[in-house]
């Protein structure tokens, strides 16, 4: 074969191979694009469409906004409204009793503190006595102890470790009181109220959203004239947990309501008896103590404890009304509807009242049971992202994020579990980012309702009664201070703090 014929044959063969390879490349690209279009693009567009038509949950309670100074501090005027003179007399006698009790509990603590300073007594004795005083004085002081337990930057680690037991070791109330609350009849919605609800509902072009509104109205009408026990098939009389404000029972839903299917396990939260009277009396006693202290100690007024007690009172008010917690949970679910790995219980608004909250029971391991190690970097990143989103994006911050209110839910598949045991593929320190949902090993994990693959571990947030929303002025001040600290400009941060103090 001549050289020209060989070159012509080689060129023809190369062109044919190039055409086959090009056709294969175009075909594979088309198939990949179609697969991405069907499995990624279309579901994401559907999620965006659903987000666009999603309605902001409607609040039934007033939302407290920090820094507004609206006078919604103490609970006294709300508690004593339309009460008899006899009740008022007994209430103020009870306030005096709580003040005297606080004084007699404080004096031994002071002497123990003196003995500790003189090295005549062990610190642990003082810490145990302080925890005992908080537990005996009731919910207001238990909340104070719980806050102290989460601040090892202010208090010693030994004290924080002792006070951590206040998260769960609260004495529960009797089943008789719980049954009394559960047997309270829900009011029947009148025709006039239903017409007002129709006018207040925003119009929407989405057929699905309008159908949901109609369904919810029908469920609300069915609730009237019944009690909570009517909608429960089972309930455990022994509480699974008891906090400072309320205790929780486990139950099973009998009928579908508010989108929660029948047979769902529920957590029923019931406030303790006379909790509002006790908290109000404690706050009034603290206010009187601060007033006396400001009059006796000249420099005490510069601590601005009056504003602090008003702030603390306003936050406690939200926990004494479980309707507020129901509204907060719905708002959190709306804010985090697009965030993977952050979960909140699903409430049943139609069955909730100021003394009763029904929500889905969420399984998980308490965060306080986990050790601080590099294996849990994924949870730290998830929690940090959650808090910063609440703070800067939503301006709706969960103010009671102690470890007892956070659960860790694991979504490992059987394959992942085997790999973790063999330690051959999954390296905990490298796989701790918790965001890989595309690997073959993650394909067997369960999915969210919108089709997205779940993360390896998720955070479940509970007890959303305490929520802080900053006013525009307070929020701008905080963001400016945060930016100064993040940039390492201490002088600017100090100037901002002094400027805010002068204005106040």
Short mmCIF file of C-alpha atoms in Angstrom, two decimals:
data_model
loop_
_atom_site.label_atom_id
_atom_site.label_comp_id
_atom_site.label_asym_id
_atom_site.label_seq_id
_atom_site.Cartn_x
_atom_site.Cartn_y
_atom_site.Cartn_z
CA UNK A 1 0.00 0.00 0.00
CA UNK A 2 1.32 3.38 -1.01
CA UNK A 3 1.89 6.16 1.50
CA UNK A 4 -1.00 8.26 0.14
CA UNK A 5 -3.43 5.33 0.34
CA UNK A 6 -2.30 4.57 3.93
CA UNK A 7 -2.85 8.19 4.98
CA UNK A 8 -6.28 8.24 3.36
CA UNK A 9 -7.27 4.99 5.12
CA UNK A 10 -5.98 6.29 8.48
CA UNK A 11 -7.83 9.58 8.08
CA UNK A 12 -11.07 7.79 7.19
CA UNK A 13 -10.69 5.45 10.18
CA UNK A 14 -9.92 8.36 12.53
CA UNK A 15 -12.92 10.35 11.34
CA UNK A 16 -15.17 7.35 11.86
CA UNK A 17 -13.85 6.81 15.39
CA UNK A 18 -14.15 10.51 16.15
CA UNK A 19 -17.76 10.48 14.97
CA UNK A 20 -18.59 7.45 17.14
CA UNK A 21 -16.92 9.01 20.19
CA UNK A 22 -18.66 12.31 19.58
CA UNK A 23 -22.05 10.65 19.24
CA UNK A 24 -21.44 8.68 22.44
CA UNK A 25 -20.39 11.85 24.27
CA UNK A 26 -23.47 13.77 23.07
CA UNK A 27 -25.74 10.86 23.98
CA UNK A 28 -24.27 10.53 27.47
CA UNK A 29 -24.50 14.28 27.97
CA UNK A 30 -28.13 14.28 26.88
CA UNK A 31 -29.01 11.38 29.18
CA UNK A 32 -27.20 13.04 32.11
CA UNK A 33 -28.93 16.34 31.44
CA UNK A 34 -32.33 14.66 31.26
CA UNK A 35 -31.62 12.75 34.49
CA UNK A 36 -30.59 15.98 36.24
CA UNK A 37 -33.67 17.73 34.83
CA UNK A 38 -36.03 15.04 36.13
CA UNK A 39 -34.40 14.30 39.49
CA UNK A 40 -32.95 17.68 40.51
CA UNK A 41 -34.27 20.63 38.51
CA UNK A 42 -37.98 19.80 38.45
CA UNK A 43 -38.18 18.87 42.18
CA UNK A 44 -36.32 22.06 43.09
CA UNK A 45 -38.70 24.15 40.98
CA UNK A 46 -41.65 22.45 42.69
CA UNK A 47 -40.15 23.20 46.10
CA UNK A 48 -39.69 26.85 45.11
CA UNK A 49 -43.29 27.02 43.92
CA UNK A 50 -44.55 25.59 47.20
CA UNK A 51 -42.38 28.02 49.14
CA UNK A 52 -43.77 30.93 47.14
CA UNK A 53 -47.38 30.07 47.96
CA UNK A 54 -46.67 29.13 51.59
CA UNK A 55 -48.59 31.39 53.95
CA UNK A 56 -46.98 32.90 57.01
CA UNK A 57 -48.55 31.28 60.09
CA UNK A 58 -51.09 33.49 61.81
CA UNK A 59 -50.39 34.21 65.48
CA UNK A 60 -53.16 34.01 68.06
CA UNK A 61 -51.01 35.58 70.79
CA UNK A 62 -49.02 38.78 71.15
CA UNK A 63 -45.34 38.50 70.29
CA UNK A 64 -42.93 40.12 72.72
CA UNK A 65 -40.36 42.42 71.09
CA UNK A 66 -37.32 43.26 73.19
CA UNK A 67 -36.39 46.90 73.50
CA UNK A 68 -39.85 48.34 72.76
CA UNK A 69 -40.58 49.29 76.40
CA UNK A 70 -44.27 48.69 75.88
CA UNK A 71 -44.87 48.10 79.58
CA UNK A 72 -45.76 44.43 79.13
CA UNK A 73 -43.46 43.39 81.91
CA UNK A 74 -45.01 42.16 85.14
CA UNK A 75 -47.97 39.79 85.14
CA UNK A 76 -49.71 41.47 88.07
CA UNK A 77 -52.28 43.50 86.13
CA UNK A 78 -53.19 40.53 83.91
CA UNK A 79 -53.54 38.12 86.84
CA UNK A 80 -55.62 40.45 89.05
CA UNK A 81 -57.91 41.67 86.27
CA UNK A 82 -61.58 41.27 87.30
CA UNK A 83 -60.62 39.44 90.50
CA UNK A 84 -62.35 39.98 93.84
CA UNK A 85 -60.95 42.10 96.64
CA UNK A 86 -60.54 38.98 98.78
CA UNK A 87 -58.42 37.31 96.10
CA UNK A 88 -56.23 40.41 95.82
CA UNK A 89 -55.71 40.51 99.59
CA UNK A 90 -54.72 36.84 99.72
CA UNK A 91 -52.45 37.31 96.71
CA UNK A 92 -50.48 40.19 98.23
CA UNK A 93 -50.19 38.25 101.50
CA UNK A 94 -48.72 35.42 99.43
CA UNK A 95 -46.30 37.87 97.79
CA UNK A 96 -45.11 38.92 101.25
CA UNK A 97 -44.73 35.29 102.24
CA UNK A 98 -42.59 34.56 99.17
CA UNK A 99 -40.45 37.60 99.93
CA UNK A 100 -39.85 36.46 103.53
CA UNK A 101 -39.11 32.95 102.27
CA UNK A 102 -36.58 34.34 99.81
CA UNK A 103 -34.90 36.29 102.61
CA UNK A 104 -34.60 33.27 104.92
CA UNK A 105 -33.20 31.14 102.11
CA UNK A 106 -30.70 33.82 101.08
CA UNK A 107 -29.16 34.43 104.53
CA UNK A 108 -27.73 30.87 104.95
CA UNK A 109 -26.36 31.05 101.42
CA UNK A 110 -24.59 34.28 102.28
CA UNK A 111 -22.96 32.73 105.35
CA UNK A 112 -21.92 29.67 103.36
CA UNK A 113 -20.32 31.98 100.82
CA UNK A 114 -18.40 33.72 103.64
CA UNK A 115 -17.20 30.35 104.96
CA UNK A 116 -16.07 29.34 101.49
CA UNK A 117 -14.11 32.57 101.13
CA UNK A 118 -12.47 31.86 104.51
CA UNK A 119 -11.61 28.31 103.32
CA UNK A 120 -13.69 26.82 106.13
CA UNK A 121 -16.18 25.10 103.85
CA UNK A 122 -16.01 23.21 100.57
CA UNK A 123 -17.40 24.93 97.46
CA UNK A 124 -19.47 21.86 96.61
CA UNK A 125 -21.53 22.33 99.77
CA UNK A 126 -22.41 25.86 98.64
CA UNK A 127 -23.25 24.66 95.14
CA UNK A 128 -25.51 21.87 96.39
CA UNK A 129 -27.26 24.23 98.78
CA UNK A 130 -27.82 26.76 95.99
CA UNK A 131 -29.37 24.07 93.78
CA UNK A 132 -31.60 23.00 96.66
CA UNK A 133 -32.77 26.59 97.21
CA UNK A 134 -33.58 27.02 93.51
CA UNK A 135 -35.52 23.76 93.51
CA UNK A 136 -37.49 24.62 96.66
CA UNK A 137 -38.29 28.20 95.63
CA UNK A 138 -40.12 27.17 92.50
CA UNK A 139 -40.22 27.74 88.72
CA UNK A 140 -38.88 31.30 88.56
CA UNK A 141 -35.71 30.36 90.41
CA UNK A 142 -35.40 27.04 88.61
CA UNK A 143 -35.34 29.01 85.34
CA UNK A 144 -32.59 31.19 86.82
CA UNK A 145 -30.62 28.09 87.81
CA UNK A 146 -31.06 26.57 84.35
CA UNK A 147 -29.71 29.75 82.78
CA UNK A 148 -26.71 29.70 85.14
CA UNK A 149 -26.02 26.07 84.20
CA UNK A 150 -25.62 27.05 80.53
CA UNK A 151 -23.14 29.87 81.24
CA UNK A 152 -19.75 28.34 82.14
CA UNK A 153 -18.23 31.61 80.89
CA UNK A 154 -19.80 33.43 83.86
CA UNK A 155 -19.82 30.71 86.53
CA UNK A 156 -17.46 27.92 87.52
CA UNK A 157 -17.75 24.57 85.69
CA UNK A 158 -18.35 22.84 89.04
CA UNK A 159 -21.39 25.05 89.74
CA UNK A 160 -22.74 24.56 86.21
CA UNK A 161 -22.38 20.79 86.54
CA UNK A 162 -24.38 20.80 89.80
CA UNK A 163 -27.12 23.06 88.41
CA UNK A 164 -27.55 20.90 85.28
CA UNK A 165 -29.74 18.57 87.33
CA UNK A 166 -32.40 21.31 87.43
CA UNK A 167 -33.22 20.55 83.79
CA UNK A 168 -35.14 17.36 84.57
CA UNK A 169 -35.43 16.80 88.31
CA UNK A 170 -38.58 18.88 88.87
CA UNK A 171 -41.38 17.47 90.99
CA UNK A 172 -44.40 16.56 88.79
CA UNK A 173 -47.97 17.41 89.68
CA UNK A 174 -50.71 14.83 90.15
CA UNK A 175 -52.65 13.09 87.37
CA UNK A 176 -55.83 14.61 88.81
CA UNK A 177 -54.79 18.09 87.67
CA UNK A 178 -53.74 16.81 84.24
CA UNK A 179 -57.08 15.06 83.78
CA UNK A 180 -58.91 18.22 84.83
CA UNK A 181 -57.13 20.21 82.10
CA UNK A 182 -57.73 17.51 79.48
CA UNK A 183 -61.46 17.41 80.27
CA UNK A 184 -61.97 21.13 79.67
CA UNK A 185 -64.49 21.62 76.86
CA UNK A 186 -63.37 23.52 73.76
CA UNK A 187 -65.64 26.45 72.86
CA UNK A 188 -67.95 26.13 69.87
CA UNK A 189 -67.08 28.55 67.06
CA UNK A 190 -70.07 30.74 66.21
CA UNK A 191 -71.19 31.66 62.71
CA UNK A 192 -70.05 35.28 63.19
CA UNK A 193 -66.55 34.16 64.20
CA UNK A 194 -66.33 31.85 61.19
CA UNK A 195 -67.25 34.74 58.90
CA UNK A 196 -64.54 36.88 60.51
CA UNK A 197 -62.00 34.09 60.01
CA UNK A 198 -62.93 33.95 56.33
CA UNK A 199 -62.37 37.70 55.95
CA UNK A 200 -59.02 37.54 57.76
CA UNK A 201 -57.71 34.71 55.61
CA UNK A 202 -55.55 36.15 52.77
CA UNK A 203 -56.63 35.27 49.27
CA UNK A 204 -54.42 32.93 47.28
CA UNK A 205 -54.48 31.70 43.72
CA UNK A 206 -53.28 28.27 44.79
CA UNK A 207 -55.98 25.62 44.92
CA UNK A 208 -53.96 23.53 47.37
CA UNK A 209 -53.63 26.34 49.91
CA UNK A 210 -57.34 27.18 49.74
CA UNK A 211 -58.20 23.51 50.20
CA UNK A 212 -55.97 23.39 53.29
CA UNK A 213 -57.72 26.42 54.76
CA UNK A 214 -61.17 24.88 54.22
CA UNK A 215 -60.05 21.58 55.73
CA UNK A 216 -58.65 23.33 58.79
CA UNK A 217 -61.92 25.22 59.31
CA UNK A 218 -63.89 21.99 59.21
CA UNK A 219 -61.55 20.45 61.78
CA UNK A 220 -61.87 23.52 64.03
CA UNK A 221 -65.68 23.29 63.87
CA UNK A 222 -65.51 19.58 64.85
CA UNK A 223 -63.45 20.42 67.95
CA UNK A 224 -66.13 22.63 69.53
CA UNK A 225 -68.07 21.00 72.36
CA UNK A 226 -65.47 18.24 72.89
CA UNK A 227 -62.43 17.90 75.12
CA UNK A 228 -58.87 16.76 74.43
CA UNK A 229 -59.47 13.24 75.73
CA UNK A 230 -62.00 12.71 72.92
CA UNK A 231 -59.20 12.89 70.34
CA UNK A 232 -56.81 10.55 72.20
CA UNK A 233 -56.86 6.76 72.01
CA UNK A 234 -54.14 6.23 74.65
CA UNK A 235 -52.37 8.35 77.24
CA UNK A 236 -49.73 7.55 79.84
CA UNK A 237 -50.67 8.79 83.30
CA UNK A 238 -47.05 8.87 84.48
CA UNK A 239 -45.27 11.90 82.95
CA UNK A 240 -42.16 11.23 80.89
CA UNK A 241 -40.64 14.56 81.93
CA UNK A 242 -41.44 17.41 84.28
CA UNK A 243 -40.08 20.92 83.87
CA UNK A 244 -40.34 24.06 85.94
CA UNK A 245 -43.47 25.31 84.13
CA UNK A 246 -45.20 22.16 82.85
CA UNK A 247 -44.92 18.41 82.58
CA UNK A 248 -45.21 16.12 79.55
CA UNK A 249 -47.30 13.00 79.02
CA UNK A 250 -47.10 10.61 76.07
CA UNK A 251 -50.28 9.83 74.14
CA UNK A 252 -51.63 8.55 70.80
CA UNK A 253 -53.88 10.55 68.48
CA UNK A 254 -57.18 8.85 67.62
CA UNK A 255 -58.45 11.03 64.74
CA UNK A 256 -56.62 13.02 62.07
CA UNK A 257 -56.65 16.74 62.80
CA UNK A 258 -54.69 19.78 61.57
CA UNK A 259 -52.77 17.62 59.11
CA UNK A 260 -51.50 15.20 61.77
CA UNK A 261 -52.62 11.64 60.86
CA UNK A 262 -54.39 9.29 63.25
CA UNK A 263 -52.15 6.99 65.27
CA UNK A 264 -49.39 9.59 65.63
CA UNK A 265 -47.61 9.60 68.97
CA UNK A 266 -48.07 12.91 70.78
CA UNK A 267 -46.36 14.80 73.56
CA UNK A 268 -48.97 16.50 75.76
CA UNK A 269 -47.69 19.45 77.77
CA UNK A 270 -49.75 20.54 80.80
CA UNK A 271 -48.87 23.51 83.03
CA UNK A 272 -48.50 23.01 86.77
CA UNK A 273 -51.39 24.14 89.01
CA UNK A 274 -51.31 27.77 90.22
CA UNK A 275 -48.14 28.36 88.21
CA UNK A 276 -49.13 31.89 87.16
CA UNK A 277 -49.87 32.99 90.72
CA UNK A 278 -46.57 31.62 91.99
CA UNK A 279 -44.44 33.14 89.23
CA UNK A 280 -46.17 36.52 89.54
CA UNK A 281 -45.65 36.54 93.31
CA UNK A 282 -41.95 35.69 92.90
CA UNK A 283 -41.44 38.45 90.34
CA UNK A 284 -43.18 41.01 92.55
CA UNK A 285 -41.05 39.92 95.52
CA UNK A 286 -37.88 40.28 93.42
CA UNK A 287 -39.04 43.70 92.22
CA UNK A 288 -39.61 44.84 95.81
CA UNK A 289 -36.20 43.49 96.81
CA UNK A 290 -34.52 45.38 93.96
CA UNK A 291 -36.38 48.58 94.88
CA UNK A 292 -35.18 48.32 98.48
CA UNK A 293 -31.66 47.57 97.30
CA UNK A 294 -31.63 50.62 95.01
CA UNK A 295 -32.69 52.79 97.95
CA UNK A 296 -30.12 51.38 100.38
CA UNK A 297 -27.12 50.77 98.10
CA UNK A 298 -26.30 53.93 96.08
CA UNK A 299 -24.43 52.24 93.23
CA UNK A 300 -26.95 49.46 92.69
CA UNK A 301 -29.21 51.54 90.44
CA UNK A 302 -26.51 51.67 87.76
CA UNK A 303 -26.93 47.92 87.26
CA UNK A 304 -30.40 48.67 85.83
CA UNK A 305 -31.91 45.62 87.53
CA UNK A 306 -35.41 47.09 87.15
CA UNK A 307 -35.23 46.71 83.37
CA UNK A 308 -33.74 43.23 83.76
CA UNK A 309 -36.62 42.01 85.93
CA UNK A 310 -39.15 43.46 83.46
CA UNK A 311 -37.39 41.66 80.62
CA UNK A 312 -37.28 38.41 82.59
CA UNK A 313 -40.97 38.79 83.47
CA UNK A 314 -41.98 39.33 79.85
CA UNK A 315 -40.08 36.22 78.78
CA UNK A 316 -41.63 34.13 81.55
CA UNK A 317 -45.08 35.32 80.51
CA UNK A 318 -44.65 33.64 77.14
CA UNK A 319 -43.92 30.31 78.84
CA UNK A 320 -46.97 30.53 81.09
CA UNK A 321 -49.27 30.61 78.04
CA UNK A 322 -48.86 27.47 75.94
CA UNK A 323 -50.68 29.12 73.04
CA UNK A 324 -47.60 31.30 72.68
CA UNK A 325 -45.41 28.21 72.38
CA UNK A 326 -47.79 26.77 69.77
CA UNK A 327 -47.50 29.95 67.69
CA UNK A 328 -43.72 29.98 68.11
CA UNK A 329 -43.38 26.38 66.92
CA UNK A 330 -45.42 27.12 63.80
CA UNK A 331 -43.25 30.17 63.08
CA UNK A 332 -40.04 28.16 63.54
CA UNK A 333 -41.34 25.43 61.23
CA UNK A 334 -42.10 28.09 58.63
CA UNK A 335 -38.68 29.76 59.01
CA UNK A 336 -36.78 26.45 58.73
CA UNK A 337 -38.93 24.81 56.06
CA UNK A 338 -36.00 24.90 53.58
CA UNK A 339 -33.21 23.99 56.03
CA UNK A 340 -32.16 20.36 56.19
CA UNK A 341 -31.19 18.90 59.54
CA UNK A 342 -33.22 21.25 61.81
CA UNK A 343 -36.54 19.82 62.98
CA UNK A 344 -39.34 21.07 65.20
CA UNK A 345 -42.39 19.18 66.51
CA UNK A 346 -45.70 19.58 64.67
CA UNK A 347 -48.30 21.21 66.94
CA UNK A 348 -52.07 20.70 66.80
CA UNK A 349 -53.36 24.29 67.12
CA UNK A 350 -57.03 23.30 67.25
CA UNK A 351 -56.49 21.36 70.49
CA UNK A 352 -54.14 23.81 72.23
CA UNK A 353 -55.10 26.15 75.06
CA UNK A 354 -53.20 28.38 77.52
CA UNK A 355 -52.75 25.35 79.82
CA UNK A 356 -52.46 22.60 77.20
CA UNK A 357 -50.17 21.95 74.23
CA UNK A 358 -50.40 18.94 71.93
CA UNK A 359 -47.54 18.27 69.51
CA UNK A 360 -45.93 15.31 67.80
CA UNK A 361 -43.61 13.22 69.95
CA UNK A 362 -40.04 13.46 68.66
CA UNK A 363 -37.50 10.71 69.22
CA UNK A 364 -33.82 11.45 69.72
CA UNK A 365 -30.83 11.33 72.03
CA UNK A 366 -30.47 14.33 74.39
CA UNK A 367 -27.59 16.56 73.36
CA UNK A 368 -26.40 16.74 76.96
CA UNK A 369 -25.63 12.99 76.83
CA UNK A 370 -23.07 13.43 74.03
CA UNK A 371 -19.40 13.93 74.73
CA UNK A 372 -17.45 16.91 73.43
CA UNK A 373 -15.28 15.40 70.68
CA UNK A 374 -14.29 15.85 67.06
CA UNK A 375 -16.90 13.25 66.10
CA UNK A 376 -19.64 15.80 66.76
CA UNK A 377 -18.36 18.64 64.58
CA UNK A 378 -21.36 18.15 62.30
CA UNK A 379 -23.75 18.93 65.16
CA UNK A 380 -21.74 22.00 66.15
CA UNK A 381 -21.87 23.32 62.58
CA UNK A 382 -25.59 22.56 62.34
CA UNK A 383 -26.36 24.29 65.64
CA UNK A 384 -24.23 27.31 64.76
CA UNK A 385 -25.98 27.69 61.40
CA UNK A 386 -29.36 27.38 63.12
CA UNK A 387 -28.59 30.04 65.73
CA UNK A 388 -27.11 32.53 63.26
CA UNK A 389 -30.12 32.12 60.97
CA UNK A 390 -32.46 32.80 63.89
CA UNK A 391 -30.43 35.81 64.94
CA UNK A 392 -29.56 37.61 61.71
CA UNK A 393 -31.98 36.34 59.06
CA UNK A 394 -35.24 35.70 60.91
CA UNK A 395 -34.91 37.93 64.02
CA UNK A 396 -36.80 35.18 65.85
CA UNK A 397 -34.44 33.55 68.35
CA UNK A 398 -35.09 30.54 70.57
CA UNK A 399 -34.07 31.88 74.00
CA UNK A 400 -33.99 28.57 75.88
CA UNK A 401 -31.48 26.54 73.87
CA UNK A 402 -29.96 24.58 76.74
CA UNK A 403 -28.79 21.00 75.98
CA UNK A 404 -31.94 19.53 77.51
CA UNK A 405 -34.06 21.12 74.77
CA UNK A 406 -32.02 19.69 71.88
CA UNK A 407 -32.27 16.11 70.64
CA UNK A 408 -29.98 14.36 68.16
CA UNK A 409 -31.69 12.09 65.64
CA UNK A 410 -29.58 9.64 63.66
CA UNK A 411 -30.58 8.65 60.11
CA UNK A 412 -27.90 6.06 59.39
CA UNK A 413 -28.88 3.34 56.99
CA UNK A 414 -27.90 -0.27 57.63
CA UNK A 415 -25.04 0.06 55.15
CA UNK A 416 -23.72 3.18 56.91
CA UNK A 417 -23.99 1.46 60.27
CA UNK A 418 -21.95 -1.48 59.03
CA UNK A 419 -19.37 0.83 57.50
CA UNK A 420 -19.07 2.78 60.74
CA UNK A 421 -18.53 -0.45 62.67
CA UNK A 422 -15.87 -1.69 60.27
CA UNK A 423 -14.27 1.79 60.10
CA UNK A 424 -13.13 0.99 56.59
CA UNK A 425 -14.91 3.62 54.50
CA UNK A 426 -16.46 6.18 56.82
CA UNK A 427 -13.96 8.25 58.83
CA UNK A 428 -15.88 10.08 61.57
CA UNK A 429 -13.55 13.08 61.56
CA UNK A 430 -13.71 13.51 57.81
CA UNK A 431 -17.35 12.55 57.37
CA UNK A 432 -18.52 14.81 60.19
CA UNK A 433 -19.58 17.60 57.82
CA UNK A 434 -22.92 15.75 57.68
CA UNK A 435 -23.86 17.26 54.33
CA UNK A 436 -23.00 14.44 51.92
CA UNK A 437 -26.36 13.22 50.65
CA UNK A 438 -25.23 12.21 47.14
CA UNK A 439 -22.79 9.40 47.88
CA UNK A 440 -23.89 5.81 47.13
CA UNK A 441 -23.80 4.92 50.81
CA UNK A 442 -26.21 7.78 51.61
CA UNK A 443 -28.70 6.77 48.93
CA UNK A 444 -30.44 4.35 51.31
CA UNK A 445 -31.21 7.04 53.89
CA UNK A 446 -34.84 8.12 54.33
CA UNK A 447 -36.08 11.26 52.57
CA UNK A 448 -37.95 14.37 53.60
CA UNK A 449 -41.53 14.79 52.31
CA UNK A 450 -40.25 16.94 49.43
CA UNK A 451 -37.91 14.18 48.23
CA UNK A 452 -34.61 15.52 49.52
CA UNK A 453 -32.27 13.01 51.15
CA UNK A 454 -31.93 13.39 54.93
CA UNK A 455 -28.66 14.24 56.63
CA UNK A 456 -26.78 11.66 58.65
CA UNK A 457 -27.71 13.41 61.90
CA UNK A 458 -30.35 16.02 62.67
CA UNK A 459 -31.13 18.39 65.52
CA UNK A 460 -34.63 18.37 67.01
CA UNK A 461 -35.47 21.61 68.86
CA UNK A 462 -37.99 21.48 71.72
CA UNK A 463 -39.62 23.88 74.19
CA UNK A 464 -40.06 26.98 72.02
CA UNK A 465 -41.89 28.98 74.67
CA UNK A 466 -39.06 31.47 75.19
CA UNK A 467 -38.45 33.47 72.01
CA UNK A 468 -36.74 36.84 71.60
CA UNK A 469 -37.38 39.29 68.78
CA UNK A 470 -35.35 42.49 68.78
CA UNK A 471 -36.72 45.88 67.85
CA UNK A 472 -35.12 47.68 64.90
CA UNK A 473 -32.99 49.84 67.18
CA UNK A 474 -31.84 46.95 69.37
CA UNK A 475 -31.11 44.78 66.33
CA UNK A 476 -29.00 47.46 64.64
CA UNK A 477 -27.07 48.00 67.87
CA UNK A 478 -26.41 44.30 68.26
CA UNK A 479 -25.31 43.79 64.63
CA UNK A 480 -22.92 46.74 64.89
CA UNK A 481 -21.44 45.39 68.11
CA UNK A 482 -21.19 41.87 66.68
CA UNK A 483 -19.39 43.17 63.58
CA UNK A 484 -16.94 45.14 65.72
CA UNK A 485 -16.13 42.09 67.86
CA UNK A 486 -15.85 39.81 64.79
CA UNK A 487 -13.40 42.24 63.18
CA UNK A 488 -11.34 42.48 66.36
CA UNK A 489 -11.99 46.20 66.81
CA UNK A 490 -12.31 46.39 70.60
CA UNK A 491 -12.21 50.18 70.70
CA UNK A 492 -15.20 50.48 68.36
CA UNK A 493 -17.09 47.84 70.35
CA UNK A 494 -16.48 49.73 73.60
CA UNK A 495 -17.62 53.01 72.01
CA UNK A 496 -20.83 51.36 70.79
CA UNK A 497 -21.59 49.95 74.25
CA UNK A 498 -20.97 53.31 75.93
CA UNK A 499 -23.18 55.05 73.37
CA UNK A 500 -26.04 52.62 73.99
CA UNK A 501 -25.69 52.97 77.78
CA UNK A 502 -25.80 56.77 77.53
CA UNK A 503 -29.00 56.67 75.46
CA UNK A 504 -30.65 54.37 77.98
#
